[in-house]
Coordinates of C-alpha atoms and ligand atoms in Angstrom, one line a residue:
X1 CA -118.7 74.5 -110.2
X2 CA -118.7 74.3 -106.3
X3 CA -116.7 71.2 -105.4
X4 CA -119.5 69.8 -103.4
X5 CA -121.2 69.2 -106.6
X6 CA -117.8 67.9 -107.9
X7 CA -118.5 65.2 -105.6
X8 CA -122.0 65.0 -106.1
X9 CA -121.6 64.7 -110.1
X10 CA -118.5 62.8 -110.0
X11 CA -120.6 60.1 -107.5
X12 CA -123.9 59.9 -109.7
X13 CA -121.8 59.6 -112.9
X14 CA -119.7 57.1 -111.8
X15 CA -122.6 55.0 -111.0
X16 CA -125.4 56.3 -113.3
X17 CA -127.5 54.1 -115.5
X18 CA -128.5 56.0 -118.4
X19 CA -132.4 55.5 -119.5
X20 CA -133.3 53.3 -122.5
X21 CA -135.2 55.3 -125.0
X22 CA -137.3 52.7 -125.5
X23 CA -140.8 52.8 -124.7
X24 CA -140.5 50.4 -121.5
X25 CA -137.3 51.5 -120.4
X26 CA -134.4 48.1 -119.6
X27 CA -134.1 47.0 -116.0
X28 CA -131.0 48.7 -114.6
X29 CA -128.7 47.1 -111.7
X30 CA -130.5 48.5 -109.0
X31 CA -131.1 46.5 -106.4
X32 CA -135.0 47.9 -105.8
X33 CA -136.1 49.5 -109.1
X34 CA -137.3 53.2 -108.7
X35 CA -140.4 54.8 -111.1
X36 CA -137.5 56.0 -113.8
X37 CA -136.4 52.1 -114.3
X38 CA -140.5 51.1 -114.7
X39 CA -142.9 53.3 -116.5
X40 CA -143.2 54.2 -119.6
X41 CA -142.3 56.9 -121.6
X42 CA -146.4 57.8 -121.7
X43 CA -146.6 57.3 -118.1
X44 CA -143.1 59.8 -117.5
X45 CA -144.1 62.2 -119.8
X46 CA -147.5 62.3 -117.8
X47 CA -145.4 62.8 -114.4
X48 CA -143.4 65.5 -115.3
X49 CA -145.5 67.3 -117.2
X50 CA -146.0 70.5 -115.1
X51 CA -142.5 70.3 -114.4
X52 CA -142.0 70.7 -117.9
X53 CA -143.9 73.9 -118.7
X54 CA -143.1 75.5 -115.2
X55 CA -139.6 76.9 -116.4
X56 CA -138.9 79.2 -113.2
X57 CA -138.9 78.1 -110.1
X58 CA -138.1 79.4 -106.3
X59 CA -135.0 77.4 -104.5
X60 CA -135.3 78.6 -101.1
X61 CA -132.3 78.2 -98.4
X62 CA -133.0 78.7 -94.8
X63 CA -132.4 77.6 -91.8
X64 CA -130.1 77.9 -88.4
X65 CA -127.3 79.5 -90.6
X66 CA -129.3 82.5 -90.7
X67 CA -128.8 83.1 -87.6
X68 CA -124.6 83.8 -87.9
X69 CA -125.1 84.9 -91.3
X70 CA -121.6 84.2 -92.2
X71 CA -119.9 85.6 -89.4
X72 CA -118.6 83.3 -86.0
X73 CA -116.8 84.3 -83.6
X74 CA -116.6 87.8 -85.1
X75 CA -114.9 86.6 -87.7
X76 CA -116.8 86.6 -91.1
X77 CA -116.3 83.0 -92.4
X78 CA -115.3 82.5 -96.2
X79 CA -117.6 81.2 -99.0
X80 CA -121.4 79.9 -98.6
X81 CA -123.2 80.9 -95.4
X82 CA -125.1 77.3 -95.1
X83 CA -122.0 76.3 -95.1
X84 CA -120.8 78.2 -91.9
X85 CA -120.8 75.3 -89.1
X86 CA -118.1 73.3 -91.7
X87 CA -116.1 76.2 -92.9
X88 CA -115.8 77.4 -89.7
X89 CA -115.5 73.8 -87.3
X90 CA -118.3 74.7 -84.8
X91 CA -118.7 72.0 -82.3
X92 CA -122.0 70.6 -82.6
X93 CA -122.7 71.5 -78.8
X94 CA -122.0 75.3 -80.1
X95 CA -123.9 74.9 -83.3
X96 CA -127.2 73.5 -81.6
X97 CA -127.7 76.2 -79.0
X98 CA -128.2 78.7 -82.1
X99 CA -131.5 76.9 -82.4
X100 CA -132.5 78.7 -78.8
X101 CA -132.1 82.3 -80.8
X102 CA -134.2 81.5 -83.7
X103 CA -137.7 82.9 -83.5
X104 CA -138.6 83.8 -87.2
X105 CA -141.6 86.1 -86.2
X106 CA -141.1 87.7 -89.6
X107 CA -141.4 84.7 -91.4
X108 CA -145.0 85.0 -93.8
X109 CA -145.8 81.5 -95.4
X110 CA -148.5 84.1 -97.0
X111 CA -145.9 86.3 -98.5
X112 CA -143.0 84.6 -99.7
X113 CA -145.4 82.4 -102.0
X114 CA -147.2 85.4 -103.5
X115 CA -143.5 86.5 -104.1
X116 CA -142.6 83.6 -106.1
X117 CA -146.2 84.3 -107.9
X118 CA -145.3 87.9 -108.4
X119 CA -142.0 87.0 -110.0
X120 CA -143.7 84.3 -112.4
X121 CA -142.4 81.4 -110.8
X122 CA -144.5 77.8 -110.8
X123 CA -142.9 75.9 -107.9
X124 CA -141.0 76.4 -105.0
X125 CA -138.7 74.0 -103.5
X126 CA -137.4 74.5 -99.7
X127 CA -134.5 73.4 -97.6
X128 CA -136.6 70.5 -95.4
X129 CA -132.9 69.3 -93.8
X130 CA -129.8 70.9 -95.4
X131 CA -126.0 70.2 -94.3
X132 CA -126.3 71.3 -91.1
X133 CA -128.9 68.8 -89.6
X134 CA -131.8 71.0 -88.5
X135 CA -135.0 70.2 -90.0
X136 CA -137.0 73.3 -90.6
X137 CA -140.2 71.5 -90.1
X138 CA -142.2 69.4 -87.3
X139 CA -140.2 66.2 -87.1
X140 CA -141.1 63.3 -84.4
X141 CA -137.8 61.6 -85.5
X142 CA -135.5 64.0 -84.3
X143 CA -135.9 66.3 -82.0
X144 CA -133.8 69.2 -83.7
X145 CA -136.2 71.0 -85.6
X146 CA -137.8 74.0 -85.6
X147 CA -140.9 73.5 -84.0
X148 CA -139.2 71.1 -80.9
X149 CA -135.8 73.5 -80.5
X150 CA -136.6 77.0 -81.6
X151 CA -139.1 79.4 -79.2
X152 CA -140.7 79.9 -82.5
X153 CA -142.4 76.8 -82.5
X154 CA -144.2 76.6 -85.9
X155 CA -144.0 74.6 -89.0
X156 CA -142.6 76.9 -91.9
X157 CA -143.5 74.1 -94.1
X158 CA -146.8 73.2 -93.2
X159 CA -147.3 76.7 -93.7
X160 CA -146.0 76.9 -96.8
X161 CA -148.1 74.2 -98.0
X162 CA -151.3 75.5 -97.1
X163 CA -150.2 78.5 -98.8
X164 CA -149.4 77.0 -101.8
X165 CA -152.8 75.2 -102.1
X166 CA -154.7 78.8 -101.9
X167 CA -152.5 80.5 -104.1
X168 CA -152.1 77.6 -106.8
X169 CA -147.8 76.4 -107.0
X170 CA -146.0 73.3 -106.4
X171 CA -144.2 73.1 -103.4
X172 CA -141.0 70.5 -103.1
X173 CA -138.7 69.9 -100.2
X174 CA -134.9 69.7 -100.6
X175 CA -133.2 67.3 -98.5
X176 CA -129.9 66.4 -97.3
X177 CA -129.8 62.8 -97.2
X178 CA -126.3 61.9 -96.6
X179 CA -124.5 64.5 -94.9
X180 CA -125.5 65.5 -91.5
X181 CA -123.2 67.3 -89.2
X182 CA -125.4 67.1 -85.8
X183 CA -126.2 63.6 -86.3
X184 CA -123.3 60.9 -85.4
X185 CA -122.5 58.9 -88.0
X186 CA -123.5 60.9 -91.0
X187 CA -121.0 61.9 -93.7
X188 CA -119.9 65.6 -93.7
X189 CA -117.4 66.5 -96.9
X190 CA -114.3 68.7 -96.2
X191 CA -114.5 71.5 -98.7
X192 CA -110.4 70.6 -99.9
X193 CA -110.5 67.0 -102.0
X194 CA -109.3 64.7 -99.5
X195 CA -111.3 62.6 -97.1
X196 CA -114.5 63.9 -98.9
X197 CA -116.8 61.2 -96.4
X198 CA -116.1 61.8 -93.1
X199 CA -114.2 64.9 -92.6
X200 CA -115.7 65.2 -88.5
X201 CA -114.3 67.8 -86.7
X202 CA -116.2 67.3 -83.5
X203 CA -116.1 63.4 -82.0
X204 CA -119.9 63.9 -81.6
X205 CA -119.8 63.6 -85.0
X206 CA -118.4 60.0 -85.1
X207 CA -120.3 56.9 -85.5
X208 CA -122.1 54.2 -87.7
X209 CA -124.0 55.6 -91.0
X210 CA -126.5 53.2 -91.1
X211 CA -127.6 54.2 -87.4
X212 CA -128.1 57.6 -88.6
X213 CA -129.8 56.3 -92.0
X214 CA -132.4 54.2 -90.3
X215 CA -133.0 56.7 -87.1
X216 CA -132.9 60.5 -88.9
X217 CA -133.1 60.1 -92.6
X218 CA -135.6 57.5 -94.0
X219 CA -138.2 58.5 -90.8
X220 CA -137.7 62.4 -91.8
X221 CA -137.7 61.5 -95.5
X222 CA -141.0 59.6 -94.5
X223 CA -142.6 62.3 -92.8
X224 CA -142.0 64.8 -95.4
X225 CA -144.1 62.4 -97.3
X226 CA -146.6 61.7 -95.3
X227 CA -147.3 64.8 -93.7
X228 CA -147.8 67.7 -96.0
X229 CA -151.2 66.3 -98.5
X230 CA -150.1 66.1 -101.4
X231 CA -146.6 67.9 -101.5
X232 CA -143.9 67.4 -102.0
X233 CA -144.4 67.9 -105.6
X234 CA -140.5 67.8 -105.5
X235 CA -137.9 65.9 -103.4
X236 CA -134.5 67.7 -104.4
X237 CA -131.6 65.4 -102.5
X238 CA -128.4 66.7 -101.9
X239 CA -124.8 65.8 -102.2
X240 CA -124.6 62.0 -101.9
X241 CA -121.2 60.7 -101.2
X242 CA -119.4 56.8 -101.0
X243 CA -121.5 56.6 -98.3
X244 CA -124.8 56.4 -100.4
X245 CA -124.3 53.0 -101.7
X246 CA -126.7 51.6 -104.2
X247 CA -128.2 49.3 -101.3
X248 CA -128.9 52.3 -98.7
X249 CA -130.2 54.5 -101.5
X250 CA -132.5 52.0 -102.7
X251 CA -134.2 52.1 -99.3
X252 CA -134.8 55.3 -100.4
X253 CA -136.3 54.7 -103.3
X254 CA -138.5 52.1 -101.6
X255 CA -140.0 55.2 -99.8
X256 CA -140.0 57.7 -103.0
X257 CA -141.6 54.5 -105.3
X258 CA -144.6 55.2 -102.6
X259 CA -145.6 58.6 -104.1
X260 CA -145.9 58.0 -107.8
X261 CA -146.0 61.6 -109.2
X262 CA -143.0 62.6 -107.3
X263 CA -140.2 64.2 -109.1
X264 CA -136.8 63.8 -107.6
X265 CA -133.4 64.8 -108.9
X266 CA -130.5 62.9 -110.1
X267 CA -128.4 63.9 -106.6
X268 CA -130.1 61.0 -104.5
X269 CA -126.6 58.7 -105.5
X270 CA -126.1 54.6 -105.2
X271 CA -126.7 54.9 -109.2
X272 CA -130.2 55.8 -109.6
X273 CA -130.5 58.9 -112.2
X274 CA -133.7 60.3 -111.0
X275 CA -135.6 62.7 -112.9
X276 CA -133.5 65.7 -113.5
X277 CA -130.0 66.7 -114.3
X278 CA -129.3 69.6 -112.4
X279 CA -126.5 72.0 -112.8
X280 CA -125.2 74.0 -110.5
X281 CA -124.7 77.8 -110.7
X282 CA -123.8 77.5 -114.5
X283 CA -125.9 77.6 -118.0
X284 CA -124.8 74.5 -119.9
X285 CA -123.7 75.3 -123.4
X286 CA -126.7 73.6 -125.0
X287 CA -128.6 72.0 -122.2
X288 CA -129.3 68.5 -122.4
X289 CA -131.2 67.9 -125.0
X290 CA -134.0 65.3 -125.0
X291 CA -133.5 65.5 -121.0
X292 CA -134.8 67.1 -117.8
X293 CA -132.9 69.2 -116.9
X294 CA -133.2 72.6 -113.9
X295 CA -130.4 74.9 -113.2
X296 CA -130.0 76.2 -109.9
X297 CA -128.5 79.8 -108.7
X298 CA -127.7 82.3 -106.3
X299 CA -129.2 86.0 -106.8
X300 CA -125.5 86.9 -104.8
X301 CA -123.1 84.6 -104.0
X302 CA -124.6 82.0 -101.4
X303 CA -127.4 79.8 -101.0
X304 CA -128.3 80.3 -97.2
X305 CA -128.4 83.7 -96.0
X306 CA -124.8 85.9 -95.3
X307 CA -125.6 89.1 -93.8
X308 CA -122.4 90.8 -95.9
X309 CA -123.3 89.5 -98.8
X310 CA -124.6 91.8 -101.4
X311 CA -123.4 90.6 -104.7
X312 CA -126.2 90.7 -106.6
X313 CA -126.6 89.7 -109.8
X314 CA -128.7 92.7 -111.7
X315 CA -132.4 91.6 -112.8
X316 CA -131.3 92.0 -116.4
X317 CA -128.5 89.2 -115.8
X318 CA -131.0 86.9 -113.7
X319 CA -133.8 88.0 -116.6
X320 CA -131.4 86.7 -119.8
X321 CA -130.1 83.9 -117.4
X322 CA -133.7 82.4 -117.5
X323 CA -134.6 82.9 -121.0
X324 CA -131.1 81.7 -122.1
X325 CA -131.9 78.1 -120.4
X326 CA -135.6 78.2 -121.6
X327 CA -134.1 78.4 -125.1
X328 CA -132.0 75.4 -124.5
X329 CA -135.1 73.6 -122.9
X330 CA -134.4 73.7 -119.1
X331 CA -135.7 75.6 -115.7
X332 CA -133.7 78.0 -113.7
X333 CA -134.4 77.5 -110.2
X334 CA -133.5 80.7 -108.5
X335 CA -132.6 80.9 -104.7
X336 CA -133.4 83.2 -102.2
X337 CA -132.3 83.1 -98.7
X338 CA -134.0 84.6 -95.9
X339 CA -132.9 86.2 -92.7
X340 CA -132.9 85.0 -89.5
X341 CA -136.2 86.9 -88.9
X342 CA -137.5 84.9 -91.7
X343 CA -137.4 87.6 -94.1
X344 CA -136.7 88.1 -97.5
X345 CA -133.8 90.5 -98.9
X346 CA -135.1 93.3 -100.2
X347 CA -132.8 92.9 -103.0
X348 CA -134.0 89.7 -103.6
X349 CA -137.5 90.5 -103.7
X350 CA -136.9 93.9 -106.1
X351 CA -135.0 91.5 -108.7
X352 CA -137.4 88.9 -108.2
X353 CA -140.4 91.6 -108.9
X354 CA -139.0 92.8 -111.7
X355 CA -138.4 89.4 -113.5
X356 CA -142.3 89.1 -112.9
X357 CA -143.2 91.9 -114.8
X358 CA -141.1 90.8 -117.7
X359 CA -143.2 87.6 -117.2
X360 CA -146.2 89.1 -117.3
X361 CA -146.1 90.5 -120.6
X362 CA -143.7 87.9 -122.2
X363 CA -144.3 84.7 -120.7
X364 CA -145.9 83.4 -123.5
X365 CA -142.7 83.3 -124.6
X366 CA -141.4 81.1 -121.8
X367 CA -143.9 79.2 -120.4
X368 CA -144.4 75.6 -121.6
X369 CA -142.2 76.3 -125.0
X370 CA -139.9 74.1 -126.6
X371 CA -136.2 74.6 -127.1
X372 CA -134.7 77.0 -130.0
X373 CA -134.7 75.7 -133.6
X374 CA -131.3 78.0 -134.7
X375 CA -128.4 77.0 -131.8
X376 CA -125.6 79.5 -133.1
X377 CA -127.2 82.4 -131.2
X378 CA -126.3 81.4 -127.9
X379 CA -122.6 81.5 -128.4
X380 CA -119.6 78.9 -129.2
X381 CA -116.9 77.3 -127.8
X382 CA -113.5 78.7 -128.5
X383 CA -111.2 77.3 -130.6
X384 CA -107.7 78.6 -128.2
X385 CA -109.3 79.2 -124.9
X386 CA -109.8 76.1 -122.4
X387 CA -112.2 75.6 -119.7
X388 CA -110.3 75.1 -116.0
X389 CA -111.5 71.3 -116.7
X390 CA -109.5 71.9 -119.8
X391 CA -112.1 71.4 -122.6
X392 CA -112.6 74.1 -125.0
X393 CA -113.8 77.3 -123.2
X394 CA -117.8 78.4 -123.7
X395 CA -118.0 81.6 -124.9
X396 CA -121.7 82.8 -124.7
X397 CA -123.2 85.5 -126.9
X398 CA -125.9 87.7 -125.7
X399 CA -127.4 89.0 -128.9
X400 CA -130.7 87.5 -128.9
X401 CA -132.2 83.7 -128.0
X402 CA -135.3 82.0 -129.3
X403 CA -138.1 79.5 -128.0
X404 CA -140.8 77.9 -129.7
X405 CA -144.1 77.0 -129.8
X406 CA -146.2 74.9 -132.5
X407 CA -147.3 77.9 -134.4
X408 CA -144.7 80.9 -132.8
X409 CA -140.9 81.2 -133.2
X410 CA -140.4 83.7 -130.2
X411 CA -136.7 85.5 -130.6
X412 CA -135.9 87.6 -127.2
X413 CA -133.7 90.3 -129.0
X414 CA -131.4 91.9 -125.9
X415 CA -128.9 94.1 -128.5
X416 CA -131.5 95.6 -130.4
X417 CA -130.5 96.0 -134.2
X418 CA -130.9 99.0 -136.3
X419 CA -133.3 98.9 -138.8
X420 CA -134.6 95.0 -139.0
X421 CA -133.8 91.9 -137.6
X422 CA -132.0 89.6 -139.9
X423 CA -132.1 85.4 -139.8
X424 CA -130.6 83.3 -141.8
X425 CA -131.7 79.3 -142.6
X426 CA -135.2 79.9 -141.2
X427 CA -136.4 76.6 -140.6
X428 CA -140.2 77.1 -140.8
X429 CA -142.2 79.5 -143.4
X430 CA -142.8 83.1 -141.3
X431 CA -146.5 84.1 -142.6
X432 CA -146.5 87.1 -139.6
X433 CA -144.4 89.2 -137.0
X434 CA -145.2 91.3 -134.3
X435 CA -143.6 92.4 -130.6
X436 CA -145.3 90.9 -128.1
X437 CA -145.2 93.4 -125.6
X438 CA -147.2 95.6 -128.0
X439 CA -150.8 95.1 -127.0
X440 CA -152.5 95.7 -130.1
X441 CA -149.7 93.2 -132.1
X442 CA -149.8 95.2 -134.9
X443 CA -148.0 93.4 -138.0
X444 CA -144.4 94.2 -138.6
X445 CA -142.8 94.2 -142.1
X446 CA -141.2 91.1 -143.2
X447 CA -139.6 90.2 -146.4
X448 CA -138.8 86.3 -146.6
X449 CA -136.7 85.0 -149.8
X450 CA -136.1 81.1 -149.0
X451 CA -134.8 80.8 -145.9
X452 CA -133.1 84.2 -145.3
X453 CA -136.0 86.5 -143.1
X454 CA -135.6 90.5 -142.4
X455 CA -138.2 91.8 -139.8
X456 CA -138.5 95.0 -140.2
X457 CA -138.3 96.8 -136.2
X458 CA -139.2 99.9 -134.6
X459 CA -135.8 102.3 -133.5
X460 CA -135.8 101.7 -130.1
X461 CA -137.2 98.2 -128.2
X462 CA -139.9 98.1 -126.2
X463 CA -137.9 96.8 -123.1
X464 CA -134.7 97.6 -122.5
X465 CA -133.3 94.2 -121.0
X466 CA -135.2 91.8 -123.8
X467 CA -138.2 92.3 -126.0
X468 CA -139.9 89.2 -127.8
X469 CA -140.3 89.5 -131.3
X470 CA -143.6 86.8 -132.1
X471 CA -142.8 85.1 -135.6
X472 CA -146.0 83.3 -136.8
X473 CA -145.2 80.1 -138.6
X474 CA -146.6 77.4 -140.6
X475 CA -144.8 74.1 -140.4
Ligands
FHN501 O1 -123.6 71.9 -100.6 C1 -124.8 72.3 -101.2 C2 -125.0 73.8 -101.2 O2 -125.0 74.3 -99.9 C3 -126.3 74.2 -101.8 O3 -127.4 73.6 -101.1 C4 -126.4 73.7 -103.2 C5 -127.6 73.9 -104.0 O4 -127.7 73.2 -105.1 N1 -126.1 72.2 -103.3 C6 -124.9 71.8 -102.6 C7 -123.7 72.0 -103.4 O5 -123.8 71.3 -104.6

């Protein structure tokens, strides 16, 4: 875990209310109510329910950092490439003139939403403001954006958004509410654990939060609104800190409450839970059950584009990363970063391609299914071995997973057995089997005895990385 989000989780659960599971949910301490404190479970359920079936999702980072792409004054600066004006204590006089040298002529509203089409995702959620302070989008409140400060002079988000429209996907924006490191005032966190709020390395950094709530935040956070039809489907806040008290984030709540089928994450801080829990660059051992609840990852190692960085995960890692968490009943929001030309990597897009073509023959699989009905598959925690937080280590396995539908049991087999696929304790009655990425489904041969199933399977699978084998039930 990245020890921003230390900071982040370790703020929201300090001062998180959990939810009543009651059907009006109990009035929490918060001094302006938000949507989660008011509506019914019908009324939530209604909200979220896109959110729900989406599953995959495109987390986009980019911005000004693209520009250094993890190198400053020739010297390639450690760790995440948004990150480069903190790790590396540019002056905010130094930072701003990068703005002058972005012109993004590659950037394709067009192509980077048929990309997250082509890879099966259902929404798309992009850096609005991150860290750093520059808005990637036509703001009137601050004049460092993209369209005011850049020769480019276009609205990538506006862009976006009419995109999204014609090709059918939610679009949300991702904002960084509480730190800022152009805008005085704002809280910036040293990466080390001490002085987390206001670690300023540049005096033009210094002065009163509220200043910088009530002039930058709320009137961006207004116009990303207000502006864009009916997106944001999605506001996705960022790293709140001591400085996000209940009172300053319940003005902006006052603002979210405005827009009632927004979704927004549990990372706004002052105490409110938001919709969604939202783990960071890890799988949680079995979800959160009876929750929302979205991973987010890197394809390499950093959010915002690094020009060295070529870690990639493979596509089968990325493609058992997303069916592991739909199994455990969450979405896997999976970054890309562009360049500084506003393009995408082409190892991004290759992995990102191939995970679509899974999709395409196995979404079913995926889509709008509910959590697995076995739980042992996905691996156990160890009974020596401790976690660096010192709780028993999580030891996944990577035999096989399984979703389900009302009438399906879908197991994603990755090690492919010899001769059939065995199950123990099979909690529904199995009345048919086939692979679903044969077209003509023909039956497979199944012998049931209680609750102990063998499917009988052909010798080799039908994709190397995960093939779905369809059990047909009956409650
Ligand atoms: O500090 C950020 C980081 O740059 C990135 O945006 C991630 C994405 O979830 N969130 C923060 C770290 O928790």
């Amino acid at each position: 875990m990245k020890f921003t989000q230390c900071v982040a989780i370790a703020v929201l659960f300090a001062a998180a209310t959990p939810l009543s599971n009651a059907q009006t949910p109990a009035a929490p301490q918060h001094p302006i109510p938000s949507i989660q404190d008011t509506e019914t479970t019908a009324q939530k359920d209604a909200r979220m329910a896109w959110w729900r079936v989406a599953r995959f999702g495109m987390f986009i980072h980019w911005g000004l950092y693209s520009v250094p792409a993890g190198t400053w004054d020739g010297k390639q600066i450690p760790s995440l490439g948004e990150w480069i004006m903190n790790n590396a204590s540019i002056p905010v006089a130094d930072y701003k003139v990068l703005a002058a040298q972005f012109n993004p002529t590659g950037f394709s509203a067009h192509d980077i939403v048929a990309l997250a089409k082509s890879a099966g995702m259902k929404y798309i959620v992009i850096t609005a403001k991150h860290h750093d302070g520059f808005a990637m989008f036509d703001s009137k409140a601050n004049p460092f954006n993209i369209v005011a400060a850049t020769p480019f002079h276009r609205d990538p988000l506006r862009e976006l958004a009419d995109e999204a429209h014609k090709q059918g996907i939610k679009l949300g924006f991702y904002y960084s509410q509480d730190q800022d490191w152009t805008a005085p005032g704002a809280s910036a966190i040293l990466r080390q654990n001490h002085d987390p709020v206001t670690h300023h390395w540049d005096k033009a950094q210094d002065g009163d939060f509220d200043t910088y709530l009530h002039t930058k935040a709320i009137p961006q956070i207004k116009e990303l609104l207000t502006n864009y039809g009916d997106f944001p489907a999605v506001l996705w806040f960022d790293t709140p800190t001591a400085n996000m008290t209940p009172a300053r984030a319940a003005e902006i709540v006052a603002l979210v409450n405005q827009h009632p089928n927004l979704i927004w994450n549990n990372r706004l801080g002052g105490g409110y839970k938001g919709d969604t829990e939202t783990p960071e660059q890890t799988i949680p051992a079995q979800g959160f059950p009876g929750e929302d609840w979205e991973s987010c990852m890197t394809i390499n190692d950093t959010w915002g584009f690094k020009s060295y960085d070529t870690n990639f995960k493979s596509t089968e890692t990325l493609l058992r990363n997303l069916i592991d968490i739909a199994s455990k009943g969450g979405n896997y929001l999976l970054n890309i970063g562009p360049d500084s030309h506003g393009v995408v990597p082409v190892s991004e897009v290759e992995r990102l391609q191939a995970m679509g073509k899974w999709l395409a023959v196995n979404g079913e699989a995926i889509y709008g299914t509910q959590p697995t009905l076995f739980g042992a598959e996905a691996g156990a925690f160890s009974a020596t071995e401790k976690d660096r937080r010192g709780n028993p280590l999580w030891v996944p396995a990577w035999s096989w997973r399984s979703t389900t539908s009302a009438n399906k049991i879908y197991i994603e087999i990755f090690n492919w057995p010899t001769g059939a696929f065995h199950l123990d304790k099979l909690p529904r009655k199995v009345t048919g089997a086939y692979l679903l990425a044969d077209s003509t489904h023909t039956p497979l041969k199944l012998t049931q005895t209680g609750g102990i199933l063998d499917v009988q399977l052909p010798a080799k699978p039908l994709d190397p990385i995960a093939t779905v084998l369809v059990l047909e039930t009956t409650k």
